[in-house]
PDB file of C-alpha atoms and ligand atoms in Angstrom:
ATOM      1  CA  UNK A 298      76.934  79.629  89.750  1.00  0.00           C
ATOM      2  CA  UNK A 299      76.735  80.025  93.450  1.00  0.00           C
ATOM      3  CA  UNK A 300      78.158  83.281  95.159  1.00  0.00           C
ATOM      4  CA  UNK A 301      77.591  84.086  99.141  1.00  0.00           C
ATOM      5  CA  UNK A 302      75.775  86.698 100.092  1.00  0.00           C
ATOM      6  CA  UNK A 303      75.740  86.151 103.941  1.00  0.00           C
ATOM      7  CA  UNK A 304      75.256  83.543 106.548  1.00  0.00           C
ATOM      8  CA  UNK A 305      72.383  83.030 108.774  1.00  0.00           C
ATOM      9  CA  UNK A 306      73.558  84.077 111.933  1.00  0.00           C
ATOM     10  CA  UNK A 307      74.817  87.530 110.116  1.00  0.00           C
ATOM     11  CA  UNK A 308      71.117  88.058 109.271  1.00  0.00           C
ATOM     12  CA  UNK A 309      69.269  87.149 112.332  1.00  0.00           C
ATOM     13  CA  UNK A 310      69.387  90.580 113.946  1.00  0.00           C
ATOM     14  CA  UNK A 311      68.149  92.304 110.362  1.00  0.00           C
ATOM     15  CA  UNK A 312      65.140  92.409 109.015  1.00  0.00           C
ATOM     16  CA  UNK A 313      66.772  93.463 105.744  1.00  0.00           C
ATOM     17  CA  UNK A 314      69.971  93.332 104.642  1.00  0.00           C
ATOM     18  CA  UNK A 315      72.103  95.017 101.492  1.00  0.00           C
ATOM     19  CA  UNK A 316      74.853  92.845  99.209  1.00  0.00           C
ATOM     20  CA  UNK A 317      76.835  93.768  96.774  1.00  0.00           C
ATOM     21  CA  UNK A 318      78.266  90.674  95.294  1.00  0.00           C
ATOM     22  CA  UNK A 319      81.020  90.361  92.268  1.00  0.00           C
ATOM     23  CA  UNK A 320      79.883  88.184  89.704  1.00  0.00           C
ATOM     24  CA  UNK A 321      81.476  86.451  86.808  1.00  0.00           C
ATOM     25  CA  UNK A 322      78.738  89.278  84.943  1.00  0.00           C
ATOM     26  CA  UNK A 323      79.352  92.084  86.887  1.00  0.00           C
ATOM     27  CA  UNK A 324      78.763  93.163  90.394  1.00  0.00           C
ATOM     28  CA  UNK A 325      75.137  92.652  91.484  1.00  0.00           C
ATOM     29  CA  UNK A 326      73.962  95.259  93.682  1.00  0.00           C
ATOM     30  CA  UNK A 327      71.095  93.519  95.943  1.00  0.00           C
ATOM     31  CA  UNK A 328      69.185  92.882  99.274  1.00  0.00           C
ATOM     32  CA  UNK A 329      67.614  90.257 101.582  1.00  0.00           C
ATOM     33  CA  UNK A 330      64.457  90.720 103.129  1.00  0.00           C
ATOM     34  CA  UNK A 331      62.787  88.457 105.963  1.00  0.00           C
ATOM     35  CA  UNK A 332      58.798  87.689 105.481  1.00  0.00           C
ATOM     36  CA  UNK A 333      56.611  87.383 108.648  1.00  0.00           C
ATOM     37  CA  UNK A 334      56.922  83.613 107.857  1.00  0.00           C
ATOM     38  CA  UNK A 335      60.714  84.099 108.264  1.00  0.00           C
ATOM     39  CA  UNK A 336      61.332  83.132 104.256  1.00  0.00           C
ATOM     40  CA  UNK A 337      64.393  85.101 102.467  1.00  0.00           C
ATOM     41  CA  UNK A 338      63.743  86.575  99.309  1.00  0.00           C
ATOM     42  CA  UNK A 339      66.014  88.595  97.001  1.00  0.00           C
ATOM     43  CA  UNK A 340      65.328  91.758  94.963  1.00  0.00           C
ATOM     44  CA  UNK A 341      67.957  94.062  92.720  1.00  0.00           C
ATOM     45  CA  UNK A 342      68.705  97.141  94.459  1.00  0.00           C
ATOM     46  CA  UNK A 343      67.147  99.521  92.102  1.00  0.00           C
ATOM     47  CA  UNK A 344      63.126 100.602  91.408  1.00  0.00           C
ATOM     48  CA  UNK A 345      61.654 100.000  88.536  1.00  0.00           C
ATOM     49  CA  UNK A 346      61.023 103.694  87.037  1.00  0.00           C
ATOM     50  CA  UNK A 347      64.658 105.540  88.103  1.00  0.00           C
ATOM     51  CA  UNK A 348      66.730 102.380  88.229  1.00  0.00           C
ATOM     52  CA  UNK A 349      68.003 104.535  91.821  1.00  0.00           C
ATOM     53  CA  UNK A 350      69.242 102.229  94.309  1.00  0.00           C
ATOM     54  CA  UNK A 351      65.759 101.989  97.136  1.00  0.00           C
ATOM     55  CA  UNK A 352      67.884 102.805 100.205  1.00  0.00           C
ATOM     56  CA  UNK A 353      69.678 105.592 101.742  1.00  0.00           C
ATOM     57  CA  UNK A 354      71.404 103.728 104.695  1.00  0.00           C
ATOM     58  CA  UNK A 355      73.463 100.190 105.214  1.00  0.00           C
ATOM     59  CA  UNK A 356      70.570  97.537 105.485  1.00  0.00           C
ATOM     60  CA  UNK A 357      67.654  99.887 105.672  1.00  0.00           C
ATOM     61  CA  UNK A 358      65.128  98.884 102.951  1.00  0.00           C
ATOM     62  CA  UNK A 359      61.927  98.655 105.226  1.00  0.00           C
ATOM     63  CA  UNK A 360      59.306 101.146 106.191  1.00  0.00           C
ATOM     64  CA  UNK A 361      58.780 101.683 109.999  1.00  0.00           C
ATOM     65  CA  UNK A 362      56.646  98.668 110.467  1.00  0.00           C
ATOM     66  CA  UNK A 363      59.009  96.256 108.659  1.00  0.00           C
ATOM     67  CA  UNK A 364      55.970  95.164 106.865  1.00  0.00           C
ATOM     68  CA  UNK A 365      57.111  96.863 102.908  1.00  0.00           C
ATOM     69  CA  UNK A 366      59.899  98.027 101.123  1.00  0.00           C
ATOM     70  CA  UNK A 367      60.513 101.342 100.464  1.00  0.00           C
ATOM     71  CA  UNK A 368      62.303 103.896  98.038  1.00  0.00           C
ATOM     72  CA  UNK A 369      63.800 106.412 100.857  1.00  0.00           C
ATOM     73  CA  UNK A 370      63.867 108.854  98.108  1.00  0.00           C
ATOM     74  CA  UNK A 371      60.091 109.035  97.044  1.00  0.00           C
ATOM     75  CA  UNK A 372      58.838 107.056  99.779  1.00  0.00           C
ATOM     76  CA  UNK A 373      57.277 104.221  97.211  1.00  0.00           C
ATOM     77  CA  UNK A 374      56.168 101.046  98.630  1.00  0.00           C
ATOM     78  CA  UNK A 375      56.654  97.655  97.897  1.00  0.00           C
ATOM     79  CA  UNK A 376      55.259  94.259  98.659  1.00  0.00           C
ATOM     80  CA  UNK A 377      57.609  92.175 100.500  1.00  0.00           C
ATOM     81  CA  UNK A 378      56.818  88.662  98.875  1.00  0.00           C
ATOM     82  CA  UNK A 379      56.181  89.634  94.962  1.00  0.00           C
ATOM     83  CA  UNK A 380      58.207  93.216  95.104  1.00  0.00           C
ATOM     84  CA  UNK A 381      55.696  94.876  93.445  1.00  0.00           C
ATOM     85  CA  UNK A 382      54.833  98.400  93.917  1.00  0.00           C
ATOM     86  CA  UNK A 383      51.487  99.594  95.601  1.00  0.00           C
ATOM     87  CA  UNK A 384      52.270 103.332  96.114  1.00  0.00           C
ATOM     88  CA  UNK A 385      54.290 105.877  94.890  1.00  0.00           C
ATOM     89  CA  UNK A 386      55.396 106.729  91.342  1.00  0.00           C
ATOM     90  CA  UNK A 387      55.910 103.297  89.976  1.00  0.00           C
ATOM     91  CA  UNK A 388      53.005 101.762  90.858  1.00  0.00           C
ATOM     92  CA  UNK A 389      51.829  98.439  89.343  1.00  0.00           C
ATOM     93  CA  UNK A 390      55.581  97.898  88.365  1.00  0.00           C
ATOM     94  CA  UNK A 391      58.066  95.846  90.384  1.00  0.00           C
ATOM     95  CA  UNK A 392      61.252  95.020  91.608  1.00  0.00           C
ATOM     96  CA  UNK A 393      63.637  92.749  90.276  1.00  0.00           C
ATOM     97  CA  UNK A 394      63.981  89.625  92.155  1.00  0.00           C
ATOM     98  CA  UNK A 395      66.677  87.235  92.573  1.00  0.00           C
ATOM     99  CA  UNK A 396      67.279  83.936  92.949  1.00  0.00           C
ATOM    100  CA  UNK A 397      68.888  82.832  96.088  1.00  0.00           C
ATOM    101  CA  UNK A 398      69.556  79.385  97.733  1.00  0.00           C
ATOM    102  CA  UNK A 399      70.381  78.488 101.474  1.00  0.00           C
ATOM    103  CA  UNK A 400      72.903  75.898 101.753  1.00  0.00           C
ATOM    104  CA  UNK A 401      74.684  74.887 105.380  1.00  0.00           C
ATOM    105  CA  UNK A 402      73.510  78.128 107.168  1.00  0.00           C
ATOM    106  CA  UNK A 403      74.693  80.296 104.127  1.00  0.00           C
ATOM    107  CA  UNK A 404      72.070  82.301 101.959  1.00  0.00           C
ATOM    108  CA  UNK A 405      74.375  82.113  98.466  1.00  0.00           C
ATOM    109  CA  UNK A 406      73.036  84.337  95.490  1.00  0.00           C
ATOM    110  CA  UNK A 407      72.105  82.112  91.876  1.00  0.00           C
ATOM    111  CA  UNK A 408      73.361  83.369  88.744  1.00  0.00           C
ATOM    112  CA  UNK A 409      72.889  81.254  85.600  1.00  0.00           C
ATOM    113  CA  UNK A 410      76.376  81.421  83.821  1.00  0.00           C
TER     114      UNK A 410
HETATM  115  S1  FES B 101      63.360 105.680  92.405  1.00  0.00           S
HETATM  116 FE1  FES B 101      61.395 104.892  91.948  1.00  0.00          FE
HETATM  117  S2  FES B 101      60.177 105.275  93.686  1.00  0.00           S
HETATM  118 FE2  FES B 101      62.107 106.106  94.143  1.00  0.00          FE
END
């Protein structure tokens, strides 16, 4: 089942972007995130060793240099294309992705039902 997250234009001016998005499961608490080769990718808004949600303001999931994520809490990093951590206390682990589709201009968010 397809749910929308967002649509292009929305995104353009962020380099990451948070979603919450009611589900026929539950609300899924999520973000977007550009690569340098302008691909959207998906993670669950939680790390992998406190389940805490990774950011601390609207949108902001990205270290200074927009180049990882990061917990604003305990400054972890993550890689932007697998999600997986390479500093800070949950190293080696990673975040959950999700799967996301971009139909007509609109990034929608996959859920098998
Ligand atoms: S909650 Fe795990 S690094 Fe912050």
């Amino acid at each position: 089942m397809l749910y929308p997250v967002s649509t292009l234009d929305e995104l353009a001016e962020y380099s990451s972007f948070g979603f919450e998005v009611q589900t026929e499961q539950g609300i899924v608490d999520g973000f977007l995130v550009k690569t340098a080769t302008d691909q959207y990718l998906a993670y669950k808004n939680h790390c992998p060793h406190q389940h805490l949600p990774l950011n601390w303001n609207p949108h902001q999931f990205l270290d200074k240099n927009n180049e990882l994520i990061v917990c604003a809490m305990h400054l972890a990093l993550f890689e932007l294309e697998t999600g997986q951590c390479v500093a800070g206390p949950c190293t080696g682990k990673s975040l959950t992705p999700l799967s996301i589709e971009i139909r007509d201009r609109v990034v929608w968010l996959s859920i098998e039902s």
